[in-house]
Every structure is written in structure tokens, then in C-alpha cells.
PDB file of C-alpha atoms and ligand atoms in Angstrom:
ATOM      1  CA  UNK A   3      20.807  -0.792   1.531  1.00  0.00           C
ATOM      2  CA  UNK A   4      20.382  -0.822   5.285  1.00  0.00           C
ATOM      3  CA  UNK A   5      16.516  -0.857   6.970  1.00  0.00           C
ATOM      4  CA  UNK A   6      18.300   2.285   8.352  1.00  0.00           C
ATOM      5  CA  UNK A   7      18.525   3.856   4.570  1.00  0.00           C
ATOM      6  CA  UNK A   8      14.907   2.919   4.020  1.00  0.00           C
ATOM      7  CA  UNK A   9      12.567   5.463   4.832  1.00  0.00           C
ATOM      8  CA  UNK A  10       9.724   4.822   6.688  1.00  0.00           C
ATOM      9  CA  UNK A  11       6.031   5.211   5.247  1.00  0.00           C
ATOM     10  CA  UNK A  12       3.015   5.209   7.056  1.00  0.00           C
ATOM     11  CA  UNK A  13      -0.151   5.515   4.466  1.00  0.00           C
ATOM     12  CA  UNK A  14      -3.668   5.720   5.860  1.00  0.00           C
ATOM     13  CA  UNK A  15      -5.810   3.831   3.404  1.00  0.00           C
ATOM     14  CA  UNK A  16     -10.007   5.647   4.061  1.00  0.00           C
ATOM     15  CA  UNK A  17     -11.528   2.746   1.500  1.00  0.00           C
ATOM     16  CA  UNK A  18     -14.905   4.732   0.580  1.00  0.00           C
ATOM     17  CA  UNK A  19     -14.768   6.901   3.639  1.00  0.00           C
ATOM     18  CA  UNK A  20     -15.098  10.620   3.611  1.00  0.00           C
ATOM     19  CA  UNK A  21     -16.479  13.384   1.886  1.00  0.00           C
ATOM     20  CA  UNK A  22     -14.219  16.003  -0.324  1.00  0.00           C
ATOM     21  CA  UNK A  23     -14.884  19.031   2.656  1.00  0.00           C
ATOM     22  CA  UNK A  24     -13.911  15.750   5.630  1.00  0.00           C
ATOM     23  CA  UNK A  25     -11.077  15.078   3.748  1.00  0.00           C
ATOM     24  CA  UNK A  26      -9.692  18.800   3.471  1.00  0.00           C
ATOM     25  CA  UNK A  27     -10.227  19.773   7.378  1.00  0.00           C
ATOM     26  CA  UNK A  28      -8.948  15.923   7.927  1.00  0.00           C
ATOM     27  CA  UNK A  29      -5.778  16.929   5.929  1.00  0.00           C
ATOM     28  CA  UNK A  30      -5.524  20.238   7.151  1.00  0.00           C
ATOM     29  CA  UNK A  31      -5.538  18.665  10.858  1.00  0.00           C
ATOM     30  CA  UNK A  32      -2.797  15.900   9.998  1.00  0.00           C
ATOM     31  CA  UNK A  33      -0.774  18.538   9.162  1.00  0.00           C
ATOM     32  CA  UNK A  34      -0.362  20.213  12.230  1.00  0.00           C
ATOM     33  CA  UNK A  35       0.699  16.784  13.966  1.00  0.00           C
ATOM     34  CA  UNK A  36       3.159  15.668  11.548  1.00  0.00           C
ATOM     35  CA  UNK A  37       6.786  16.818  10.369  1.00  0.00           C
ATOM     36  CA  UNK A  38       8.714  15.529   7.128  1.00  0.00           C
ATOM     37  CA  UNK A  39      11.631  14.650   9.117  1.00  0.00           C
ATOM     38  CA  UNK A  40      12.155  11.433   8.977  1.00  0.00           C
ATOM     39  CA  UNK A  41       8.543   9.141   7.553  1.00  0.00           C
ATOM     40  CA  UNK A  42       6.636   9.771   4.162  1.00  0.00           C
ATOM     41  CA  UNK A  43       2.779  10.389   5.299  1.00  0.00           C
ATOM     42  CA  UNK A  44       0.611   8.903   2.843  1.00  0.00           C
ATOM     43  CA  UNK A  45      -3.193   8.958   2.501  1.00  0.00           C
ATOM     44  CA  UNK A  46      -4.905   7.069  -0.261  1.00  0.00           C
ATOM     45  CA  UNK A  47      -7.985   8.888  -0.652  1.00  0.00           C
ATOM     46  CA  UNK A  48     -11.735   8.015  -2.603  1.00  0.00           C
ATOM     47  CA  UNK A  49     -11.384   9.603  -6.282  1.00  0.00           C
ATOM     48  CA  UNK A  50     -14.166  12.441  -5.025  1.00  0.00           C
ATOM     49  CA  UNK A  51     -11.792  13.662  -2.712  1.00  0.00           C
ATOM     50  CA  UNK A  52      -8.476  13.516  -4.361  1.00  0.00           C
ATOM     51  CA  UNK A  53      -8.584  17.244  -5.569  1.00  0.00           C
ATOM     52  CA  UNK A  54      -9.216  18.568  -2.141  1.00  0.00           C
ATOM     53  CA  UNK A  55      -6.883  16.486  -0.605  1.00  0.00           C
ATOM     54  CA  UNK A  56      -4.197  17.340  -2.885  1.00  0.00           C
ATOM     55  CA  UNK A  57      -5.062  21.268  -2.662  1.00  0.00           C
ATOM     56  CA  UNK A  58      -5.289  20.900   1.155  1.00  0.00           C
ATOM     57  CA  UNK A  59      -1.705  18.834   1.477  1.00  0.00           C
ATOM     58  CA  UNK A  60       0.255  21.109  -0.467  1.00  0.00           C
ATOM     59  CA  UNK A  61       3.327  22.572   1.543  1.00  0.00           C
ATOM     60  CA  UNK A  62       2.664  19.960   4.123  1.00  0.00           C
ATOM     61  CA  UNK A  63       4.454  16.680   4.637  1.00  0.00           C
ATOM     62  CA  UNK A  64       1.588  14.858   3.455  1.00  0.00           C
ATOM     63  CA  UNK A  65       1.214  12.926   0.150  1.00  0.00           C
ATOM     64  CA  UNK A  66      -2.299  12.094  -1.379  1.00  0.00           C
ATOM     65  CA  UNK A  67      -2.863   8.826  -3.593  1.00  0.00           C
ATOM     66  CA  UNK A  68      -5.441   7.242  -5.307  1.00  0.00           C
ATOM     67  CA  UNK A  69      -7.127   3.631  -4.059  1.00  0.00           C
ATOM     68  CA  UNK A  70      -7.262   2.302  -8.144  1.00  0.00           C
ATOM     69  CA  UNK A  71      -6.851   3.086 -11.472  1.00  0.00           C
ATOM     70  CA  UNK A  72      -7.246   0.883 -14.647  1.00  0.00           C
ATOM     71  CA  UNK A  73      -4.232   0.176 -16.859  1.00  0.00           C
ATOM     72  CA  UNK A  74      -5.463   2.150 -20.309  1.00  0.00           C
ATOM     73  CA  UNK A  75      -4.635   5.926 -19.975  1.00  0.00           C
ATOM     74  CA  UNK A  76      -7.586   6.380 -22.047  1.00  0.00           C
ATOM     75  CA  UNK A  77     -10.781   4.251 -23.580  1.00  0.00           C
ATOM     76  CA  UNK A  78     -14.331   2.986 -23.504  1.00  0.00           C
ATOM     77  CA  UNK A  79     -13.629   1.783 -19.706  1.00  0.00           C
ATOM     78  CA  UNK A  80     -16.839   3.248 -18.247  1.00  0.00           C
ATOM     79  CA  UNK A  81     -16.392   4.396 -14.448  1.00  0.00           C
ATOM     80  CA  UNK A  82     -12.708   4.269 -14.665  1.00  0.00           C
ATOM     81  CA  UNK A  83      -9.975   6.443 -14.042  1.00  0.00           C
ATOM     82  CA  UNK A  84      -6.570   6.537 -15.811  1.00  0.00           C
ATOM     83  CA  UNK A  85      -2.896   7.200 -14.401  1.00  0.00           C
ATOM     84  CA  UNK A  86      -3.111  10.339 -16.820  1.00  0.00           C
ATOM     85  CA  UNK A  87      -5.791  11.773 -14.988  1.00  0.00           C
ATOM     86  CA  UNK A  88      -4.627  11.293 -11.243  1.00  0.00           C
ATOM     87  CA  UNK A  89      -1.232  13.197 -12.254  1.00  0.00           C
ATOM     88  CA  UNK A  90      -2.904  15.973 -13.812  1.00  0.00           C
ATOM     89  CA  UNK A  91      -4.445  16.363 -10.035  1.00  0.00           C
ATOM     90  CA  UNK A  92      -1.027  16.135  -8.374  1.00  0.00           C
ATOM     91  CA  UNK A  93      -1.682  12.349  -6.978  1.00  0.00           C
ATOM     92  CA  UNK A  94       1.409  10.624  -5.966  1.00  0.00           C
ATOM     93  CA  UNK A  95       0.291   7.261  -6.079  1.00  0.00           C
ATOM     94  CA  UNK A  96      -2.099   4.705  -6.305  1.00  0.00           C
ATOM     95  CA  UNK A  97      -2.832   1.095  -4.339  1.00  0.00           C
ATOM     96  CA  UNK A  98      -3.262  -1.419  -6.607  1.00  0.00           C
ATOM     97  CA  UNK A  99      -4.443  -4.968  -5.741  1.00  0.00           C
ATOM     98  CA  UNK A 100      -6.568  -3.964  -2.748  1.00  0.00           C
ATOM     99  CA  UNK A 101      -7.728  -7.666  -1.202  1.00  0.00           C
ATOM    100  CA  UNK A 102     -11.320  -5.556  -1.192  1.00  0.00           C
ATOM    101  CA  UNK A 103     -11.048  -4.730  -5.058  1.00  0.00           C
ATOM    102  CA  UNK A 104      -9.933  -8.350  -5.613  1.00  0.00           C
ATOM    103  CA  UNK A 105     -13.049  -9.927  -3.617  1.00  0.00           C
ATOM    104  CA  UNK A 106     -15.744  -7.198  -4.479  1.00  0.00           C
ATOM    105  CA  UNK A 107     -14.433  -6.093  -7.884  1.00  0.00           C
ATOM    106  CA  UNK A 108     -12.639  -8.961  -9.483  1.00  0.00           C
ATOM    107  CA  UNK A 109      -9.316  -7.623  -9.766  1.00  0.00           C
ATOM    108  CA  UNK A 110      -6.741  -9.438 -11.402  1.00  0.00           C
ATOM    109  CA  UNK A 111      -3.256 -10.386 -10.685  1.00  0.00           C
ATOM    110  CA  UNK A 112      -3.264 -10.102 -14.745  1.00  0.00           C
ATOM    111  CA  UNK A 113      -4.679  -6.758 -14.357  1.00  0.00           C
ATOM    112  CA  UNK A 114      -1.838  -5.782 -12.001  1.00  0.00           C
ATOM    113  CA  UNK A 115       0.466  -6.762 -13.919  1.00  0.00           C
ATOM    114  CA  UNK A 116      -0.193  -4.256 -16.496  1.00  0.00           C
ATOM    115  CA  UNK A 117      -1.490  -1.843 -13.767  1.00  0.00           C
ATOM    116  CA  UNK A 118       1.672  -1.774 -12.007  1.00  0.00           C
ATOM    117  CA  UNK A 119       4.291  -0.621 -14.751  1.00  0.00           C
ATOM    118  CA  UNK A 120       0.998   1.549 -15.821  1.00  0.00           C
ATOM    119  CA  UNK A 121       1.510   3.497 -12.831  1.00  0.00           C
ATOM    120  CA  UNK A 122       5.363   4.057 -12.822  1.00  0.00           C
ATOM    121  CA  UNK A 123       5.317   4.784 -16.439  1.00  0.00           C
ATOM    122  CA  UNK A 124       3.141   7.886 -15.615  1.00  0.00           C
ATOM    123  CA  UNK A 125       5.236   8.681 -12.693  1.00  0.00           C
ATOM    124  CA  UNK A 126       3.081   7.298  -9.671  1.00  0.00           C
ATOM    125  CA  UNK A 127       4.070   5.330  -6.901  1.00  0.00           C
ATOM    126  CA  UNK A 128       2.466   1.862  -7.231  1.00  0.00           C
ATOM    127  CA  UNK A 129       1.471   0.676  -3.519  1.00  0.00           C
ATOM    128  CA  UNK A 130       1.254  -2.805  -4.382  1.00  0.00           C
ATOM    129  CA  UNK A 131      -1.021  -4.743  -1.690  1.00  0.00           C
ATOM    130  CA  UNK A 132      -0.920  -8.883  -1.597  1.00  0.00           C
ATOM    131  CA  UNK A 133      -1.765 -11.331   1.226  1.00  0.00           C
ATOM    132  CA  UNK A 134      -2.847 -14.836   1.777  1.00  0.00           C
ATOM    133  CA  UNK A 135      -6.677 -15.268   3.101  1.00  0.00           C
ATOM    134  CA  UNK A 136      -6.935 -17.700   6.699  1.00  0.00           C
ATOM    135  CA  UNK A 137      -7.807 -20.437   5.011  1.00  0.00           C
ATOM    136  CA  UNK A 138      -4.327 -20.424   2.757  1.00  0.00           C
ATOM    137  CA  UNK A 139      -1.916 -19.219   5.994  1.00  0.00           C
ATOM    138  CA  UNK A 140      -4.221 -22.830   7.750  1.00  0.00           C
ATOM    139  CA  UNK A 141      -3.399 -24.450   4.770  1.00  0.00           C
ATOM    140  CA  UNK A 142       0.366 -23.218   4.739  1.00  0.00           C
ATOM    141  CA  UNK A 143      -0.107 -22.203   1.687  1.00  0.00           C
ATOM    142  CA  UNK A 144       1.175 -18.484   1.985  1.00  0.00           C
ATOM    143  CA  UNK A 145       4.211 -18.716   1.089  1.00  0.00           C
ATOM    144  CA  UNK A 146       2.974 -20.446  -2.688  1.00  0.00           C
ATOM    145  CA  UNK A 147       0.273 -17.435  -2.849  1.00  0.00           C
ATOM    146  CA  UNK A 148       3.045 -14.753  -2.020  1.00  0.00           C
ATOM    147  CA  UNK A 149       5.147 -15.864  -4.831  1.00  0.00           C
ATOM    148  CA  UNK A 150       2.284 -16.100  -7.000  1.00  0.00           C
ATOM    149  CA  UNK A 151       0.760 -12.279  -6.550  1.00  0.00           C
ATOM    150  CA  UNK A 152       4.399 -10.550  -6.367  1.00  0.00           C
ATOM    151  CA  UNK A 153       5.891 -12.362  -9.280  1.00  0.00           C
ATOM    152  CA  UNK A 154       3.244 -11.469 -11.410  1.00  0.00           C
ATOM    153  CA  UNK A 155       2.626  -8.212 -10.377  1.00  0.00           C
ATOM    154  CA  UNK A 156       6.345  -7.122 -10.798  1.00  0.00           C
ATOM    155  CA  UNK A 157       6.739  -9.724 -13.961  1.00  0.00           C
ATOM    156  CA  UNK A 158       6.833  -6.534 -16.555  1.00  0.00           C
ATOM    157  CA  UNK A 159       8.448  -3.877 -14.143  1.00  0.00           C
ATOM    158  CA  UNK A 160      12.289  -3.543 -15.310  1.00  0.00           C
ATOM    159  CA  UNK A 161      14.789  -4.425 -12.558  1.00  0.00           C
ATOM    160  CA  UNK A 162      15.717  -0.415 -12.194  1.00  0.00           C
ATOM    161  CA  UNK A 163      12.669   0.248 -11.210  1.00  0.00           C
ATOM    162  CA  UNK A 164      11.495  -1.777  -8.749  1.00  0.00           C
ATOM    163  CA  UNK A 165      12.823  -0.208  -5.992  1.00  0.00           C
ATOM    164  CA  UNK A 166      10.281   2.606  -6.732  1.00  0.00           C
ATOM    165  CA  UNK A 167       7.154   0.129  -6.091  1.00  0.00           C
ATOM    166  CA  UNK A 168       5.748   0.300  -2.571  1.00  0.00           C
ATOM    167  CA  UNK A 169       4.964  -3.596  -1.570  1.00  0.00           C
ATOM    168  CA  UNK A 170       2.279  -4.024   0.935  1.00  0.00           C
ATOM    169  CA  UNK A 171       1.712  -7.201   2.859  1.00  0.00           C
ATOM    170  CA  UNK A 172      -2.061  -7.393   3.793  1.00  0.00           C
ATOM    171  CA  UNK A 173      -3.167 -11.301   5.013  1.00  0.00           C
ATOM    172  CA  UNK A 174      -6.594 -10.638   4.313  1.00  0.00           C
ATOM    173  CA  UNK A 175      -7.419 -12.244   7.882  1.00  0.00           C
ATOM    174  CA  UNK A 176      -5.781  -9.430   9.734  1.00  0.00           C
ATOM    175  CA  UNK A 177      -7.668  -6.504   7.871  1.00  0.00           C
ATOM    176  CA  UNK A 178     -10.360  -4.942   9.490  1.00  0.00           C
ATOM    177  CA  UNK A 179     -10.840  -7.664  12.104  1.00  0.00           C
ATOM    178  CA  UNK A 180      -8.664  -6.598  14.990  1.00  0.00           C
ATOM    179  CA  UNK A 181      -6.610  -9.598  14.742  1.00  0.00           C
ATOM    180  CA  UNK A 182      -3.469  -7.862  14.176  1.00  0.00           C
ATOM    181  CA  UNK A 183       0.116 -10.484  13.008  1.00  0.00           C
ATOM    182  CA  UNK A 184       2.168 -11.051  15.062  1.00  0.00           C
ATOM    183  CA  UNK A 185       5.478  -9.516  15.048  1.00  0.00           C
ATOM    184  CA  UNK A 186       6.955 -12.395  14.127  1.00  0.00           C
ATOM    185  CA  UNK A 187       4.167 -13.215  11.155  1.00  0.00           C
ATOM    186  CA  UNK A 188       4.595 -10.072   9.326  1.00  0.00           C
ATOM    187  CA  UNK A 189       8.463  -9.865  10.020  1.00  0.00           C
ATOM    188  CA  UNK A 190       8.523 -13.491   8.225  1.00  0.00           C
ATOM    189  CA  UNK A 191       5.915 -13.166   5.303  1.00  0.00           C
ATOM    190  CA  UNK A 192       7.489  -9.506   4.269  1.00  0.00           C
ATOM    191  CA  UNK A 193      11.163 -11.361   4.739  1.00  0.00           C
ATOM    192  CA  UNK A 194       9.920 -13.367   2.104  1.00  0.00           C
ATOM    193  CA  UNK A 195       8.614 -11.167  -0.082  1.00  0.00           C
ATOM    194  CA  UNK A 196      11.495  -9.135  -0.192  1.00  0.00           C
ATOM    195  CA  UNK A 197      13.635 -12.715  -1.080  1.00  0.00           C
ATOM    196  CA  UNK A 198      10.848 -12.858  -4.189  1.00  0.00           C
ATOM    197  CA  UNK A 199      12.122  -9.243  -4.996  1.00  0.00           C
ATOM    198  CA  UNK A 200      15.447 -10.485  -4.268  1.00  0.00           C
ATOM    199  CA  UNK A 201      14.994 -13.331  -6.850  1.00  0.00           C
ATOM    200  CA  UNK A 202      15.090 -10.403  -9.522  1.00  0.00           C
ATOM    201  CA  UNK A 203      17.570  -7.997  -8.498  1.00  0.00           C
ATOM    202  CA  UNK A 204      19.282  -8.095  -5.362  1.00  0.00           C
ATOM    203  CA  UNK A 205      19.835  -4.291  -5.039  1.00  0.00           C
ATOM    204  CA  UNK A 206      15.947  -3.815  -5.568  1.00  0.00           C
ATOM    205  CA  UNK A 207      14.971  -6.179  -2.854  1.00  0.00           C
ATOM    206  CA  UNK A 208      17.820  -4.280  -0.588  1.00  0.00           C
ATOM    207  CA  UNK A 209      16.179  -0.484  -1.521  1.00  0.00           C
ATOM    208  CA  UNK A 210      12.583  -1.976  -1.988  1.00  0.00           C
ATOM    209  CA  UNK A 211       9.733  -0.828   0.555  1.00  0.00           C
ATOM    210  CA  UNK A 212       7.631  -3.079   2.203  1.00  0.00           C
ATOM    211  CA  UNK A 213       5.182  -2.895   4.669  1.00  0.00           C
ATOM    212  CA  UNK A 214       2.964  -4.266   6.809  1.00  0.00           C
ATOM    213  CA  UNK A 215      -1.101  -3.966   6.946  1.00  0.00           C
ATOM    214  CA  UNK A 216      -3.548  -5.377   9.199  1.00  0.00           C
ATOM    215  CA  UNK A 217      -5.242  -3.801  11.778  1.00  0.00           C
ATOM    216  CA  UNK A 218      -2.110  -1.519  12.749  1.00  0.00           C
ATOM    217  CA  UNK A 219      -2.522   0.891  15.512  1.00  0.00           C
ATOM    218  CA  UNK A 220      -1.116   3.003  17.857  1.00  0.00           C
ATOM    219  CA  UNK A 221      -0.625   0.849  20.369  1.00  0.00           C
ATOM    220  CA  UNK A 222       0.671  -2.237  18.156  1.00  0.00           C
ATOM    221  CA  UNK A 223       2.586  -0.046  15.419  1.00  0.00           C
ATOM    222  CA  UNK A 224       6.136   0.069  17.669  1.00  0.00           C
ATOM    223  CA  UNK A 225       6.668  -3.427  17.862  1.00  0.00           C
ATOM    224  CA  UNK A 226       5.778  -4.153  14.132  1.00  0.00           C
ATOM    225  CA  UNK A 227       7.708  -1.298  12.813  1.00  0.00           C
ATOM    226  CA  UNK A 228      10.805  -2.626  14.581  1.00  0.00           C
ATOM    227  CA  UNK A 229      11.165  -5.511  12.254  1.00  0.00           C
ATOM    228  CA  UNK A 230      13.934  -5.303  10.511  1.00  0.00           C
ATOM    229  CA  UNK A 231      12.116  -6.106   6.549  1.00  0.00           C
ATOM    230  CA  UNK A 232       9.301  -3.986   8.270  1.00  0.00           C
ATOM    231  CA  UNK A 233       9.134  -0.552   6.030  1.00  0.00           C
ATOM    232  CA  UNK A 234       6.154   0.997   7.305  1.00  0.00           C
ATOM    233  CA  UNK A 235       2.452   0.030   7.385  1.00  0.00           C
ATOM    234  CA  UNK A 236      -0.761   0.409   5.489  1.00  0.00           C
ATOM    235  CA  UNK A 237      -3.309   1.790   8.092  1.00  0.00           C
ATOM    236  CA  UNK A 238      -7.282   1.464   7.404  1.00  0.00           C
ATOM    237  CA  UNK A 239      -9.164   2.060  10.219  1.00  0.00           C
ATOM    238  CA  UNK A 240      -7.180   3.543  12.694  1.00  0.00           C
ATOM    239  CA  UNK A 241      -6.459   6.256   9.525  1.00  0.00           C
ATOM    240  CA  UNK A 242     -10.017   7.715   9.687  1.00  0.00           C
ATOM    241  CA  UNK A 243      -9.171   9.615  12.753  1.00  0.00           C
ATOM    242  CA  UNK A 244      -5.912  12.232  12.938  1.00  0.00           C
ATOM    243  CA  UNK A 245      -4.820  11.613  16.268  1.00  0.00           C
ATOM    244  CA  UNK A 246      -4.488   7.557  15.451  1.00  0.00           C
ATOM    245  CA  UNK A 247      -2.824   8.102  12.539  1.00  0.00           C
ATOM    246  CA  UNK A 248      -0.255  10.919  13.700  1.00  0.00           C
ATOM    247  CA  UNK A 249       0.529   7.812  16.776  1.00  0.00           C
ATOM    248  CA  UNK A 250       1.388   5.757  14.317  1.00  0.00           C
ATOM    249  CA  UNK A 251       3.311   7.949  12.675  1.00  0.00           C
ATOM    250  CA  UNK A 252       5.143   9.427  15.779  1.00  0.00           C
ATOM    251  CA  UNK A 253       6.104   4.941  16.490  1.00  0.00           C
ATOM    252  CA  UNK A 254       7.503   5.079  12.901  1.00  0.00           C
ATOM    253  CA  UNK A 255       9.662   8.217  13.556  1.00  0.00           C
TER     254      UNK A 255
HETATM  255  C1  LIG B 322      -6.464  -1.794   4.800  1.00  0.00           C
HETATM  256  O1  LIG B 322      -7.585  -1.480   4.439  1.00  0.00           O
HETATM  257  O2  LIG B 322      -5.552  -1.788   3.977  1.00  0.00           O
HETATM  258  C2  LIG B 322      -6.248  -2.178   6.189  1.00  0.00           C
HETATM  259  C3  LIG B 322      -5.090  -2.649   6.532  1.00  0.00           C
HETATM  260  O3  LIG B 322      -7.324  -2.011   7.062  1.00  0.00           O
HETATM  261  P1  LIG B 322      -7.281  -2.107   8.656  1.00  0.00           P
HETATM  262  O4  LIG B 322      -6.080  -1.321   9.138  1.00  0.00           O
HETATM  263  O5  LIG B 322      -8.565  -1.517   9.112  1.00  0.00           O
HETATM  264  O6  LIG B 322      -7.146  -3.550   9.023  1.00  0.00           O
END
């Protein structure tokens, strides 16, 4: 498969921003700015608002997903919520491996690797997020943590359906803090992760999506998204606001 035959997807990630009524004049707003033509439109919502979101997004381009879920459909797992139960709201999919959830909530890469097949099992589109922190990329050590998060992650995901995870490449350094990869940095690291997909099936790393995220904007989202291995991009901040995330959308298309 050809970057041409991949289709673009932008995702706005809100992290534990927004209320259930922000979220539904939010989605009803992104909707007016955005057509179906040629980039998914993604927005990974907190639980509180899926419902809303999902109601407001209907017969609109967008597609709502959850930030988590645990890997049980059902148990004692106090405060979590199963794969079962995002479906039954009409969520698409789910991010999984958050570097937030892995520094604030002790998520696993043993965790995702039950999460992950979890999720396409019940029919949701994993968006798989890994990245080295600044001390590893100093270190040179990204390429060894890489290899470590994806081949875990994807360790019980049969080679058919890997093309149907969503890989996002998220060096912890560049999230939040303005300090955007370079062109060249992302284009490399998500090179090699699609080799590590590549080391499993070479038609999945061909059809796989992978994108970039790290303080992606408007202004910087042109010149990342015309990377060849560049897919798309998971957006945080610049997502909270409409008009940001419709740019970066419009520099996908
Ligand atoms: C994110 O939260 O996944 C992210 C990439 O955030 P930001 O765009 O704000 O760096």
C-alpha cells in the first residue's frame, strides 16, 4: 500500500477537558468546518462526555473515542470502563497507552498488551500511543524503547489485524511543551516503527496507520503530514479549540 492509499487521520485528544454540554456545541461546531472527503476526524473524548459526543457527531464526519478502557469486559475493576460498554454508546475507539496514563496511572505495556486485542475483539479502533521520554532520545535509546512498547503491545494481535490498529508516535518531550519534532524526527522514529510492524507482516506495516503527536498545530501540521510514513497526527492542545483543529485538518486534506 501506497502513503497515497492510506487515509489520513487527524484525532484531537481533550485529556480531562470539557464538560458533556462543551463537548456537544464543540462537536456540533467541528462539524460545520469539516467534510468526509478525504481525512477521518477523530476526537477522543473524557468518559462523561462520550454519550453527547456520540449523539452530537452522528451524520457528521466526525468519529468519537474513548481516552482508556481496562482489558476485562466485565469485573470487580472499580472506576473502570470496559470495551463492552463504550460500543453500546457508539464509540469508535479508544487510545491506549497514553504517556499521561503511563506516568500518572501506571499503565502497563503488559496491560496493553491485553488491552489492545481487547479493543479489536469488541470492534474498536485501538489508537495505540508510544514514545521515548528526553532523557532516552539523549541517551539514544529510542530506537530500543520503540521496539520495546510496539512489540509488546501488538505481541497477541494476529497478523490480519494489525492493519486495523492506529499507531501513535508521542516522544513524551514534544507533548504539551511546544517543542514540536522535527520533520525529520518524527518522519524517522514512525519509519521505524512501521519496520517493527514490518518485522510481523509486511502487508500490515504497508496498510498500517501511524501518526505523529507532539505539539502539532496549524501552522506546523503541513510539513509533518508530508512525510511519507507520516499518517496523520494526534492533536492535544491545539484540539480544544474548533478552528485549530479544522486547520489541521484542512493541512491533512
Ligand atoms: C497528546 O496529548 O496526545 C498531545 C500530543 O498533546 P499536545 O498536542 O498538546 O502536545
Amino acid at each position: 500500500m501506497t502513503p497515497e492509499a492510506r487515509r489520513p487521520y487527524i484525532a484531537g485528544n481533550w485529556k480531562m477537558h470539557k464538560t458533556a454540554a462543551e463537548a456537544r456545541s464543540f462537536v456540533e461546531r467541528l462539524a460545520g468546518m469539516v467534510s468526509a472527503d478525504s481525512v477521518d476526524v477523530g476526537l477522543c473524548v473524557p468518559f462523561t462526555a462520550l454519550a453527547a459526543s456520540v449523539e452530537a457527531a452522528r451524520d457528521t464526519p466526525i468519529s468519537i473515542a474513548a481516552q482508556n478502557m481496562h482489558q476485562e469486559p466485565a469485573g470487580a475493576y472499580t472506576g473502570e470502563v470496559s470495551a463492552p460498554m463504550l460500543v453500546e454508546l457508539g464509540v469508535r475507539g479508544v487510545v491506549l497507552g497514553h504517556s499521561e496514563r503511563r506516568r500518572y496511572n501506571g499503565e502497563t505495556d503488559r496491560a496493553l498488551q491485553e488491552k489492545v486485542p481487547a479493543a479489536l475483539l469488541n470492534g474498536l479502533e485501538p489508537i495505540l500511543c508510544v514514545g521515548e521520554s528526553e532523557e532516552e532520545r539523549e541517551a539514544e535509546e529510542t530506537q530500543r524503547r520503540l521496539r520495546h512498547q510496539v512489540q509488546e503491545a501488538i505481541e497477541n494481535v494476529p497478523d490480519d489485524q494489525l492493519p486495523a490498529v492506529v499507531i501513535a508516535y508521542e516522544p513524551i518531550w514534544a507533548i504539551g511543551s511546544g517543542r514540536v519534532a522535527t520533520p525529520g524526527e518524527a518522519q524517522e522514529a514512525i519509519a521505524f516503527i512501521r519496520a517493527l510492524v514490518g518485522d510481523r507482516s509486511r502487508a500490515a506495516a504497508a496498510a498500517v496507520r501511524v501518526l505523529y503527536g507532539g505539539s502539532v498545530s496549524a501552522d506546523n501540521a503541513v510539513e509533518l503530514l508530508a512525510q511519507p510514513d507520516i499518517d496523520g497526527a494526534l492533536v492535544g492542545g491545539a484540539s480544544l479549540d474548533p478552528e485549530n483543529l479544522a486547520g489541521i485538518v484542512t493541512a491533512a486534506g
